[in-house]
Coordinates of C-alpha atoms in Angstrom, one line a residue:
X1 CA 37.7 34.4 26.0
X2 CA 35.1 34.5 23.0
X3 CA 35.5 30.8 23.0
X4 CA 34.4 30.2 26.6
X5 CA 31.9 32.4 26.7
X6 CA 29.9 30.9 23.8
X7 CA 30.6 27.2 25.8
X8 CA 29.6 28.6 28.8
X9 CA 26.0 30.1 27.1
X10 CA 25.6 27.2 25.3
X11 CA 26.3 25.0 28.9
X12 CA 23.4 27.5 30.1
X13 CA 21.2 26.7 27.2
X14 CA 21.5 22.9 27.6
X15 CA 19.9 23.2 31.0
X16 CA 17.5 25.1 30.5
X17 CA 16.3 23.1 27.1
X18 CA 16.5 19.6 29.9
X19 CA 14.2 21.4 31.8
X20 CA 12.3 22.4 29.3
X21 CA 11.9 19.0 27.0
X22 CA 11.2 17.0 30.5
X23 CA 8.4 19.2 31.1
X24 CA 6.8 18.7 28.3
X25 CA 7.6 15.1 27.9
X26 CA 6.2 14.0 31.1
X27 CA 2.5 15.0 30.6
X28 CA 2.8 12.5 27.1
X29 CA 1.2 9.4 29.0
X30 CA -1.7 11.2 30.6
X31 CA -2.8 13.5 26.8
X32 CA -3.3 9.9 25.0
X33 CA -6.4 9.0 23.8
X34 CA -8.2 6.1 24.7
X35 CA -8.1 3.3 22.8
X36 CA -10.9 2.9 20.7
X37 CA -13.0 -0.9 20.8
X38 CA -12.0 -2.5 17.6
X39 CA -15.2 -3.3 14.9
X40 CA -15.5 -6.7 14.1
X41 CA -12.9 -7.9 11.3
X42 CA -15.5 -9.2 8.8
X43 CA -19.2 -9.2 9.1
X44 CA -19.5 -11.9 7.0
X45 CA -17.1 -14.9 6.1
X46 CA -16.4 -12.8 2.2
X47 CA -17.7 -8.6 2.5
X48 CA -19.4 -7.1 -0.5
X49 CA -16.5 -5.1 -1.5
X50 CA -16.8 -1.4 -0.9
X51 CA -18.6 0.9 -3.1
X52 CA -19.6 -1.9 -6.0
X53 CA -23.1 -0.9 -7.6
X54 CA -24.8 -3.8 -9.1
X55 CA -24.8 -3.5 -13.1
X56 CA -28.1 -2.8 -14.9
X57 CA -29.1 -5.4 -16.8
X58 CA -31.0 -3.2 -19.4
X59 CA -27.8 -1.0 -20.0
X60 CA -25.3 -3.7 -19.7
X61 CA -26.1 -6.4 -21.8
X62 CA -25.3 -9.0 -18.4
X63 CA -26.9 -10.8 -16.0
X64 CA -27.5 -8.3 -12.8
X65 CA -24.7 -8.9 -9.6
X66 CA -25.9 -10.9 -7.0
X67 CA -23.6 -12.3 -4.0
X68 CA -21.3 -14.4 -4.9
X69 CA -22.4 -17.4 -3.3
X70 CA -25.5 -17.7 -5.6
X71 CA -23.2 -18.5 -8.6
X72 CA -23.6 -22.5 -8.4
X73 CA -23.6 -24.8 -11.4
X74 CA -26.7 -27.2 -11.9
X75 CA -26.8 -30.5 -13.1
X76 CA -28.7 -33.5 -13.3
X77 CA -27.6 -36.2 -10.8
X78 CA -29.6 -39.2 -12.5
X79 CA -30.5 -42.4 -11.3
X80 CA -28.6 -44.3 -8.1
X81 CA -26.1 -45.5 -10.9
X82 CA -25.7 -42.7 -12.7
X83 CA -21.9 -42.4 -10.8
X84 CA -19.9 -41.0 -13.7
X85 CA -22.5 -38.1 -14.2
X86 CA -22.5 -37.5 -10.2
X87 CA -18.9 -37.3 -10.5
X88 CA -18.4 -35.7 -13.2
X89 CA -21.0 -33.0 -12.0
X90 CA -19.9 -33.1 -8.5
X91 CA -16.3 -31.8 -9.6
X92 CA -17.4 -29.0 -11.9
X93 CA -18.9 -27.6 -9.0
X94 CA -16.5 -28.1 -7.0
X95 CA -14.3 -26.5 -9.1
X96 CA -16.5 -23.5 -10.0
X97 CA -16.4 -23.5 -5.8
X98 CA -13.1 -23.1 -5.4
X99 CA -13.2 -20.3 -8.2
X100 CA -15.4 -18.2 -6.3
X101 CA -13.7 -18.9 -3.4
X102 CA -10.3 -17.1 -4.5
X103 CA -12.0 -14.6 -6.2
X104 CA -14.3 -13.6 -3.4
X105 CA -11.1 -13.7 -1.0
X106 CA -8.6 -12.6 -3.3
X107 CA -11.2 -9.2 -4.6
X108 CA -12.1 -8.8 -0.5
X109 CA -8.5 -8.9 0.2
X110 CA -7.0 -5.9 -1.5
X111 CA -10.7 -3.7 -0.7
X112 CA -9.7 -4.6 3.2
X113 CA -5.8 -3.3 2.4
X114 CA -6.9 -0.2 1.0
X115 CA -9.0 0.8 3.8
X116 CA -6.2 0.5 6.3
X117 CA -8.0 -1.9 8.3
X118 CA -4.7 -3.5 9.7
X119 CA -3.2 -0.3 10.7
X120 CA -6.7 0.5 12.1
X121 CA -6.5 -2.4 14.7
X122 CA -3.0 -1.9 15.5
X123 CA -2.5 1.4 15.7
X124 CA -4.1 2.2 19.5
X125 CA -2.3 -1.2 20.9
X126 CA 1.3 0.6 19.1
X127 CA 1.1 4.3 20.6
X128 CA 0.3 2.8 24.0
X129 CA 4.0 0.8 23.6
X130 CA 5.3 4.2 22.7
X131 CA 4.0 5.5 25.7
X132 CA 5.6 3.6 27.8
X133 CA 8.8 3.6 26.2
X134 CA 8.7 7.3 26.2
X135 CA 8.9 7.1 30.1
X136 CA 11.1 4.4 30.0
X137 CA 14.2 5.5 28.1
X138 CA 13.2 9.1 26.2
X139 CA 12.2 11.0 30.0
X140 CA 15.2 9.5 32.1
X141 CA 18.1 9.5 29.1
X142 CA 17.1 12.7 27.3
X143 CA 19.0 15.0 29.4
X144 CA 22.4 13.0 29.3
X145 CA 21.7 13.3 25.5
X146 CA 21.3 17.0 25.1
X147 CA 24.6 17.6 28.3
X148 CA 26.2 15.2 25.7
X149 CA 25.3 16.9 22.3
X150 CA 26.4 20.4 24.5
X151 CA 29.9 18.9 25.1
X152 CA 30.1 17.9 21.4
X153 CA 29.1 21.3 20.5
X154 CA 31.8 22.6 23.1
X155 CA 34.5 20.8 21.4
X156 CA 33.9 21.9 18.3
X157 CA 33.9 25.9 19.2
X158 CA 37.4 25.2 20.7
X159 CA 38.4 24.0 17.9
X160 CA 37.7 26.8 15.9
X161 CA 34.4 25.0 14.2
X162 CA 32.0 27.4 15.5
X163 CA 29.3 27.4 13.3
X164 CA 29.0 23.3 13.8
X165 CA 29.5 23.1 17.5
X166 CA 26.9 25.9 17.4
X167 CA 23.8 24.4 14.8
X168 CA 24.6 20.7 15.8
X169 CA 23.2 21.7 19.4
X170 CA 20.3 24.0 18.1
X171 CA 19.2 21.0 15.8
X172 CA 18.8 18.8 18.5
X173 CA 16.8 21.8 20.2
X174 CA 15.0 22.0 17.5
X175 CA 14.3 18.3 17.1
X176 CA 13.4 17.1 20.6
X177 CA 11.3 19.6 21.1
X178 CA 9.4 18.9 18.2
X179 CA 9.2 15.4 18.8
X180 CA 8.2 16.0 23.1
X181 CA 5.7 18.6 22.2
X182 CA 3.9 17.1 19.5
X183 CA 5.1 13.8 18.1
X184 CA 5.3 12.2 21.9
X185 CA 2.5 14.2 22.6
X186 CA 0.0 11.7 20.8
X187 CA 1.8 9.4 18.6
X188 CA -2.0 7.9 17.7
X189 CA -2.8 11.2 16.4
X190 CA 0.4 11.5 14.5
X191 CA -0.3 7.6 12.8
X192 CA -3.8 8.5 12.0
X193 CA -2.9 11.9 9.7
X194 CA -0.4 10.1 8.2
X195 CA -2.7 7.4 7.0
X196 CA -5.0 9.9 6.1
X197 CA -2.8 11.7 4.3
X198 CA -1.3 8.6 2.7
X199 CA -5.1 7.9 1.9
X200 CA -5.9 10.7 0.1
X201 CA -2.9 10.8 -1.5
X202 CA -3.1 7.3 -3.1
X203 CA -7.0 8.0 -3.8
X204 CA -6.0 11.2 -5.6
X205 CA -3.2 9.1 -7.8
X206 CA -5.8 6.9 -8.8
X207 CA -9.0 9.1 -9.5
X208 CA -6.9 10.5 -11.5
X209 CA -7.7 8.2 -14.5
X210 CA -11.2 7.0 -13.4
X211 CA -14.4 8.4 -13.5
X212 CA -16.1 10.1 -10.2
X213 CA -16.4 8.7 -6.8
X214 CA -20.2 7.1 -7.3
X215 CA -23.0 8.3 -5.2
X216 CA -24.0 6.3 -1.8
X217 CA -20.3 5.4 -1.5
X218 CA -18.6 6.5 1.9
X219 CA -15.9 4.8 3.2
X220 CA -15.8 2.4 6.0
X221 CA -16.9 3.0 9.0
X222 CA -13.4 3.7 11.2
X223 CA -11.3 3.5 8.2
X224 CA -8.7 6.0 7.1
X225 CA -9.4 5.6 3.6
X226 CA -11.0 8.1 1.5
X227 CA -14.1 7.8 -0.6
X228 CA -12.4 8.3 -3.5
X229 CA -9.5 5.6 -2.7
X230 CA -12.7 3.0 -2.4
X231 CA -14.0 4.3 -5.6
X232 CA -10.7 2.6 -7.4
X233 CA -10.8 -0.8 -5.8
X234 CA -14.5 -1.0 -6.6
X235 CA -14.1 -1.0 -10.1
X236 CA -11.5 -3.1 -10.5
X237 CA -13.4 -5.8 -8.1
X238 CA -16.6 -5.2 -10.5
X239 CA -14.5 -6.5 -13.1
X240 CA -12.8 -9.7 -12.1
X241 CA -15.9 -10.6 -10.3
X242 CA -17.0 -10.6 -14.0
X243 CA -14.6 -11.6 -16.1
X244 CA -14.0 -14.5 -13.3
X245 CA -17.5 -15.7 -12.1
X246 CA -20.3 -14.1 -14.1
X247 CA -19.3 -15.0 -17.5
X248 CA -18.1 -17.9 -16.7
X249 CA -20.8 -19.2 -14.8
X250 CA -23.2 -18.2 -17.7
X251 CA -20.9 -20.9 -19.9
X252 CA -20.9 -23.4 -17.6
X253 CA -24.3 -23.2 -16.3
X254 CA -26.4 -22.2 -19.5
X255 CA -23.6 -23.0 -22.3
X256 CA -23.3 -19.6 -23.6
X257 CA -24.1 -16.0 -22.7
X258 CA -27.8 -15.6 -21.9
X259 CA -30.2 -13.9 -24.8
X260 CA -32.5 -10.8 -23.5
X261 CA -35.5 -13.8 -24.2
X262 CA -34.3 -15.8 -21.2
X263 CA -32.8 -13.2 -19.1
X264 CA -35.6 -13.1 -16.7
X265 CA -35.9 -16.9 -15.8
X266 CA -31.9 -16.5 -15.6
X267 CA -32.2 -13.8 -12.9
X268 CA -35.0 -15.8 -10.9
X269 CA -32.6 -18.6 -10.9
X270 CA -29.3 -16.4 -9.6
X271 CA -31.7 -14.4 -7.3
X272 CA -32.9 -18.0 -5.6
X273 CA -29.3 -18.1 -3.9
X274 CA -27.8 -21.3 -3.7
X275 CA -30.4 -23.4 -1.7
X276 CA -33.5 -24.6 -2.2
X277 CA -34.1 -27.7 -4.7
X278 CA -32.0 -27.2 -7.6
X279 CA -34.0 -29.1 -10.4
X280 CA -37.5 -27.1 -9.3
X281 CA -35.5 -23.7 -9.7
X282 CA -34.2 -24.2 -12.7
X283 CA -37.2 -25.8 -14.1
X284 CA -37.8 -21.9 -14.9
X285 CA -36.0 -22.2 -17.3
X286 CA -37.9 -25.2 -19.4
X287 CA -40.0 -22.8 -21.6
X288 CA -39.5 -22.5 -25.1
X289 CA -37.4 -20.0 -25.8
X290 CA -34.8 -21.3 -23.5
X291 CA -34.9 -24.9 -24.1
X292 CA -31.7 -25.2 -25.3
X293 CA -30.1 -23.7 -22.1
X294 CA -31.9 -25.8 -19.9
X295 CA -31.2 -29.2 -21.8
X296 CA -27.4 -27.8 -21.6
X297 CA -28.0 -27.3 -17.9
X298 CA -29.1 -30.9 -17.1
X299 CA -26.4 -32.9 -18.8
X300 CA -22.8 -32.6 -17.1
X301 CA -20.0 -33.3 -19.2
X302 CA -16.1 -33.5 -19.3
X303 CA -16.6 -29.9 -21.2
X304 CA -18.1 -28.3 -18.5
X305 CA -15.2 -29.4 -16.2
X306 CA -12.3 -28.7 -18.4
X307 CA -13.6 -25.2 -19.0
X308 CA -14.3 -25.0 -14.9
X309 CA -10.2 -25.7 -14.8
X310 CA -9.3 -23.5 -17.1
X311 CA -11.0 -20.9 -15.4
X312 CA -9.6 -21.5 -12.4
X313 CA -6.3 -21.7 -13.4
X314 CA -6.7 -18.2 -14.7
X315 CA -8.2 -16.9 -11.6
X316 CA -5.7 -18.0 -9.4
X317 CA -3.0 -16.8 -11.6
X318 CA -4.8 -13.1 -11.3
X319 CA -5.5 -13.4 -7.6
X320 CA -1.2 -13.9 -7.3
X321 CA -1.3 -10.7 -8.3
X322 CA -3.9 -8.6 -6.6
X323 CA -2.4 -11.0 -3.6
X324 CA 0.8 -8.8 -4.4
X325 CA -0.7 -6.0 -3.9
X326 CA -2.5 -6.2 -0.4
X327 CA 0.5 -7.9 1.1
X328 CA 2.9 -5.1 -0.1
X329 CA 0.5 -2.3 1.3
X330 CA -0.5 -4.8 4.5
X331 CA 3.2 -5.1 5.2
X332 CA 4.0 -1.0 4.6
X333 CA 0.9 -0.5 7.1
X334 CA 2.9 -2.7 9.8
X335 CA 6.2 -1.6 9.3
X336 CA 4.9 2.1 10.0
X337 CA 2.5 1.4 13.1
X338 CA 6.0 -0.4 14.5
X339 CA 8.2 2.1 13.3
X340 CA 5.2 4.6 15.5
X341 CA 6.4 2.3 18.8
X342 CA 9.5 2.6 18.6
X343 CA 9.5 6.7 17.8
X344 CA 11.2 7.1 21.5
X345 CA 14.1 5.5 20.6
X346 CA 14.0 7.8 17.8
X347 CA 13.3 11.3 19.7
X348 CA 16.5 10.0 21.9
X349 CA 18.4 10.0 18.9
X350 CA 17.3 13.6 17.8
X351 CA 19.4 14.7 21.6
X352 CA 22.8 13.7 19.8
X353 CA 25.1 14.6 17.7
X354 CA 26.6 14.0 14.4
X355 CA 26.2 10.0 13.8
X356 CA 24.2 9.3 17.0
X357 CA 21.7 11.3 14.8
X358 CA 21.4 8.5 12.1
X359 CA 19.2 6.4 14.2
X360 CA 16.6 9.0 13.5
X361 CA 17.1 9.6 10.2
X362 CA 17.0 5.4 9.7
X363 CA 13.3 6.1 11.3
X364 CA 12.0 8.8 9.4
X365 CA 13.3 7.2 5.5
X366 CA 11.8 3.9 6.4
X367 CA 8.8 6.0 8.0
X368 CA 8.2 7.9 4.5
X369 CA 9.1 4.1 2.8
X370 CA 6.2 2.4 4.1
X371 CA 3.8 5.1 3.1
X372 CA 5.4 5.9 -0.5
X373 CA 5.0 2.3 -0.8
X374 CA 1.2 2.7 -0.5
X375 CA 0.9 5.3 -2.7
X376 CA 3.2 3.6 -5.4
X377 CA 0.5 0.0 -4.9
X378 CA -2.5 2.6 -5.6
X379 CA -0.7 3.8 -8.6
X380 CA 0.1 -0.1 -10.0
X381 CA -3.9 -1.0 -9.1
X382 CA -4.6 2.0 -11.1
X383 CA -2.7 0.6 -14.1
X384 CA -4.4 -3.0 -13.4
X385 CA -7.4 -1.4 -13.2
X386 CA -7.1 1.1 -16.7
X387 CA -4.9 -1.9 -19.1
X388 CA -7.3 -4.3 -18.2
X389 CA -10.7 -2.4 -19.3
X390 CA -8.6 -1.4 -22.3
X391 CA -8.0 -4.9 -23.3
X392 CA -11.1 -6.7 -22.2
X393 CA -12.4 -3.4 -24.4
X394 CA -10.9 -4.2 -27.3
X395 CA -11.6 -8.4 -27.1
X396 CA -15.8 -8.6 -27.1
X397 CA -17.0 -10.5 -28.7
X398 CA -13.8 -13.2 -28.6
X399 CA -14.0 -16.4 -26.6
X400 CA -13.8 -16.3 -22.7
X401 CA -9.8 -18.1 -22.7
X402 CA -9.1 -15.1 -24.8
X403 CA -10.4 -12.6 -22.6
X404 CA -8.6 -14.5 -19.8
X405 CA -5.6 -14.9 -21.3
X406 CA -5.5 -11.0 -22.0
X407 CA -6.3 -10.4 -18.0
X408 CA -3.5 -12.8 -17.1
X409 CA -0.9 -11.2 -19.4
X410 CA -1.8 -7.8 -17.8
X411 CA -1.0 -9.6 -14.6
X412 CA 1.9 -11.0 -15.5
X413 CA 3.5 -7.5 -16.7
X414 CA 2.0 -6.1 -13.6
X415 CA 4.6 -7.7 -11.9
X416 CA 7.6 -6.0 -13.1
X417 CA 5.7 -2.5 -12.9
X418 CA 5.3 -3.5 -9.1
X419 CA 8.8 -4.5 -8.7
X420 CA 10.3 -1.1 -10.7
X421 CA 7.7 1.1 -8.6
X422 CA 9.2 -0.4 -5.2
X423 CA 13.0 0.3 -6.3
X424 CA 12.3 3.6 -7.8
X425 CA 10.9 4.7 -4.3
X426 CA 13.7 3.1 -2.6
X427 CA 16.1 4.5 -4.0
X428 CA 14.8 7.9 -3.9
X429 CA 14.3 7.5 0.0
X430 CA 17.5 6.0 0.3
X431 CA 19.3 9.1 -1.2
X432 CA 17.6 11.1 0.7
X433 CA 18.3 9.9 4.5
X434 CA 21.7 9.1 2.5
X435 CA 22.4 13.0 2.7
X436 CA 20.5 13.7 5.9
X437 CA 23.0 11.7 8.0
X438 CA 25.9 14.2 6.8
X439 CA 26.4 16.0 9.8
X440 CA 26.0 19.7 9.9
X441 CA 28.0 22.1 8.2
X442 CA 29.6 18.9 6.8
X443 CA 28.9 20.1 3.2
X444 CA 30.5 23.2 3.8
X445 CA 33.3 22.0 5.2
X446 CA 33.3 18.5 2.3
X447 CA 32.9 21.8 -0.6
X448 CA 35.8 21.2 -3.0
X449 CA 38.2 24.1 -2.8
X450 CA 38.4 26.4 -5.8
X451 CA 40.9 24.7 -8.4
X452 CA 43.3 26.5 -9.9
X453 CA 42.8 28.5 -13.2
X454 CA 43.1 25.6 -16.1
X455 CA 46.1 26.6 -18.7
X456 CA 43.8 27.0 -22.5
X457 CA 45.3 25.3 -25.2
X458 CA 47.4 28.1 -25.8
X459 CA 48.6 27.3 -22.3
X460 CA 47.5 30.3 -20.3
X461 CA 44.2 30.3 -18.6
X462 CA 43.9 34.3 -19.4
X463 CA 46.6 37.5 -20.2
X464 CA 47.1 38.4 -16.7
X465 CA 47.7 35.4 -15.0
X466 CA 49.7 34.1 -17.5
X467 CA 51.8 37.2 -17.4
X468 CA 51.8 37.1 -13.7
X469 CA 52.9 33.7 -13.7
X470 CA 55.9 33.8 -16.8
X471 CA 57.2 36.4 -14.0
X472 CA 57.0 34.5 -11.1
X473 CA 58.5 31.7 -12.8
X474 CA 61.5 34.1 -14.2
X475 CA 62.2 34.7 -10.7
X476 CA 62.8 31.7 -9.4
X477 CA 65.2 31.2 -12.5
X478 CA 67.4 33.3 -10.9
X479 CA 70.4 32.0 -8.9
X480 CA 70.2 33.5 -5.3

């Protein structure tokens, strides 16, 4: 009788937890938010990247930062014959073009990743598809799932496993209502603290080993990051915008790193743009302590190309890299705003029992995947970030294929620190939803039983058992 009554209460409590979950899951569709109108994607064809201060010339030694257009090479074209030098010249700008071309998209590329800007645009269009999955499949099938996890449970009290028949239904409880009053509830809501908290999280991983967030440097406008996630992108574009196109524009435009003496006519000529009449801009530079720089500037030369190559080559092998980077965290952003639309399917899950529950521990591991991921891409851009500086620290004064050479070997190992960081988090998740799919009271019930007492070398595991058993044994010695 014990045995029915607890299925007949439990019977009791499925209905009234149907009633229960429906009414709360039908108000979902009508609580979400509107969908916000998405900002344009880019202002401008390449964005200043966020929260990049311009370097002081007095303090720095360099050139001051200008836009990245204004970075041209000059040459003279000479007469209507002159081909080989319009050629020649033609092709180190060219070059030098296509240089700032995959730096400027490759540096804008992982600022735009790291402010969630894909998940930002995709994220109302996603919770309105759970929506109407949600009243779809979750509203009509949920109460055959909990009747069905209630006959589960049922079962398993006659059968003498109480305790699981009994937590397997209050776990699914537990679950859907969780996921009808608050998941369901406003799955955009839900998406956006994650990302926030995903955001801080990677910010705090990497301010840990940089300097503080600079002043007049917010984050973008309808972004999840955080100010102090921006803080460690801007750096590290600072850099290979310098190590990439300033200094390498001062050696192929001027033939070697400005002095203080002709800093002045150099900024006039950077702060011109990259319009105008060429030879009357640089004409600035035709005074006599810069003379030299502006004969260099005037006559192109296989030189100037092969170094324009050279540079390239290094950029683009750089650029791989950060390209590594803001695919990895682009592709976690969409895996989590598509694991947000299908979170019904998941709820539905939560209703049954034992292995009908994997489906929703499959969504939560590759849920907390996608946004570990993240995290672990803001702690390799940290490591970018820090080995580079230390290297290019430790180089001045060497020749630029040297300092390239040292930011392309930090690339290079980069790679297999982004490769370790990925399985390391896998795994971990893995093991994780691994031992959530066990179903309840499944470890009890998988314990190993207590072994028997082991005999010592001696051979008796202690004085009284080994007394005990000689006896035993004694007796069963005896003939009947």
């Amino acid at each position: 009788m014990t045995r029915l009554r607890l299925a007949a209460l439990l019977a009791s409590a499925a209905g009234m937890a149907v009633a229960l979950t429906l009414t709360l899951a039908r108000p979902a569709s009508a609580q979400m938010p509107p969908a916000p109108t998405p900002s344009p994607l880019m202002q401008t064809v390449i964005p200043q990247p966020p929260c990049q201060q311009a370097a002081d010339p007095a303090t720095s030694g360099q050139l001051g930062a200008y836009p990245i257009s204004s970075y041209t090479i000059d040459y003279d074209e000479g007469g209507f014959t002159a081909v080989s030098r319009k050629a020649v010249g033609s092709l180190t700008e060219m070059t030098f073009a296509t240089d700032r071309w995959v730096v400027g998209i490759g540096v804008w590329l992982v600022g735009w990743a790291f402010s969630f800007g894909f998940a930002n645009r995709l994220a109302a269009p996603m919770a309105a598809v759970a929506g109407r999955y949600q009243n779809a499949f979750f509203v009509p099938l949920l109460g055959f799932a909990l009747l069905t996890t209630a006959a589960y449970g049922g079962i398993q009290i006659f059968r003498g496993r109480v305790g699981r028949g009994v937590g397997e239904f209050a776990l699914s409880l537990v679950l859907v209502s969780a996921f009808a009053s608050w998941l369901l509830a406003n799955p955009q809501g839900f998406l956006n603290g994650s990302f926030r908290f995903t955001a801080g999280l990677a910010g705090s991983v990497a301010s840990v080993a940089l300097p503080p967030v600079p002043p007049g440097c917010p984050a973008p406008s309808g972004s999840y990051a955080l100010p102090q996630l921006q803080a460690a992108v801007g750096p590290l574009t600072g850099q290979v915008e310098n190590a990439f196109v300033r200094q390498p524009y001062q050696l192929l435009e001027w033939g070697t790193i400005v002095p203080p003496a002709c800093r002045q006519e150099a900024e006039a000529v950077l702060a011109a743009g990259s319009g105008g009449d060429r030879t009357q801009i640089v004409s600035v530079m035709d005074t006599p302590p810069c003379t030299a720089l502006y004969t260099f500037n005037r006559q192109p030369s296989t030189d100037r190309l092969g170094v324009a190559v050279l540079v390239l080559a290094a950029s683009v092998t750089l650029m791989v890299s950060l390209g590594l980077i803001a695919g990895t965290v682009i592709l976690a952003q969409l895996v989590a705003v598509m694991l947000i639309a299908l979170m019904p399917f998941a709820a539905l899950a939560a209703a049954l029992p034992g292995a009908g529950r994997s489906v929703l521990w499959l969504w939560g591991t590759a849920f907390v995947r996608a946004l570990g991921t993240i995290v672990a891409m803001a702690a390799f851009l940290t490591f970018l970030l820090l080995a580079g500086d230390a290297l290019l620290a430790s180089g001045q004064g060497q020749s630029l294929l040297v300092q390239l050479a040292v930011l392309n070997l930090v690339a290079v190992l980069g790679f297999s620190l982004r490769k370790r960081l990925l399985a390391a988090g896998r795994s971990t998740v893995d093991r994780a939803g691994r031992q959530l799919t066990r179903p309840v009271g499944a470890a009890l019930a998988a314990a190993p039983a207590a072994s028997p007492p082991q005999p010592s070398p001696s051979g008796w595991a202690d004085p009284v058992s080994g007394r005990v058993a000689a006896a035993i044994d004694a007796a069963r010695a005896l003939p009947p």
